């Protein structure tokens, strides 16, 4: 997993979500699978289960994800840092979404809450 700028963000999400999953589950209610691609064309898959468990794993979802988001490593970091807007990134094809697109709008609050706690 080296070579991914997004790694500390996902580690912080894991720490925050697993320490107190209830508010995150209440906010997002879904299984999110991220396909993060770095500059070397390597891919790392992360699953954030906010449907019932409140867990973050560095692997594909064991059950069917509600939404699959494919994004570059740099664009993921920019999304979390607030440098680009999720809707704009989607429209500019900087991120691809399969599944329940409405869940993507709920995820923004989760990412921002985790970032605020992490002070990344």
PDB file of C-alpha atoms in Angstrom, residues 4-5 20-21 24 28 37 79 85 88 100 104-107 112 119:
ATOM      1  CA  UNK A   4      -0.710   6.099  -1.925  1.00  0.00           C
ATOM      2  CA  UNK A   5      -1.244   9.606  -0.526  1.00  0.00           C
ATOM      3  CA  UNK A  20     -17.552   5.406  17.565  1.00  0.00           C
ATOM      4  CA  UNK A  21     -19.440   4.012  14.551  1.00  0.00           C
ATOM      5  CA  UNK A  24     -21.189   7.675  10.929  1.00  0.00           C
ATOM      6  CA  UNK A  28     -24.263   7.461   5.635  1.00  0.00           C
ATOM      7  CA  UNK A  37      -5.522   4.456  -8.377  1.00  0.00           C
ATOM      8  CA  UNK A  79     -11.836  15.770  -2.179  1.00  0.00           C
ATOM      9  CA  UNK A  85     -16.119  19.407  -4.883  1.00  0.00           C
ATOM     10  CA  UNK A  88     -17.841  18.911  -9.835  1.00  0.00           C
ATOM     11  CA  UNK A 100     -26.618   4.438  -5.468  1.00  0.00           C
ATOM     12  CA  UNK A 104     -22.084   9.731  -2.476  1.00  0.00           C
ATOM     13  CA  UNK A 105     -23.626  12.961  -1.201  1.00  0.00           C
ATOM     14  CA  UNK A 106     -23.900  11.502   2.310  1.00  0.00           C
ATOM     15  CA  UNK A 107     -20.279  10.404   2.259  1.00  0.00           C
ATOM     16  CA  UNK A 112     -15.239  15.938   6.511  1.00  0.00           C
ATOM     17  CA  UNK A 119      -6.546  17.490  11.534  1.00  0.00           C
TER      18      UNK A 119
END
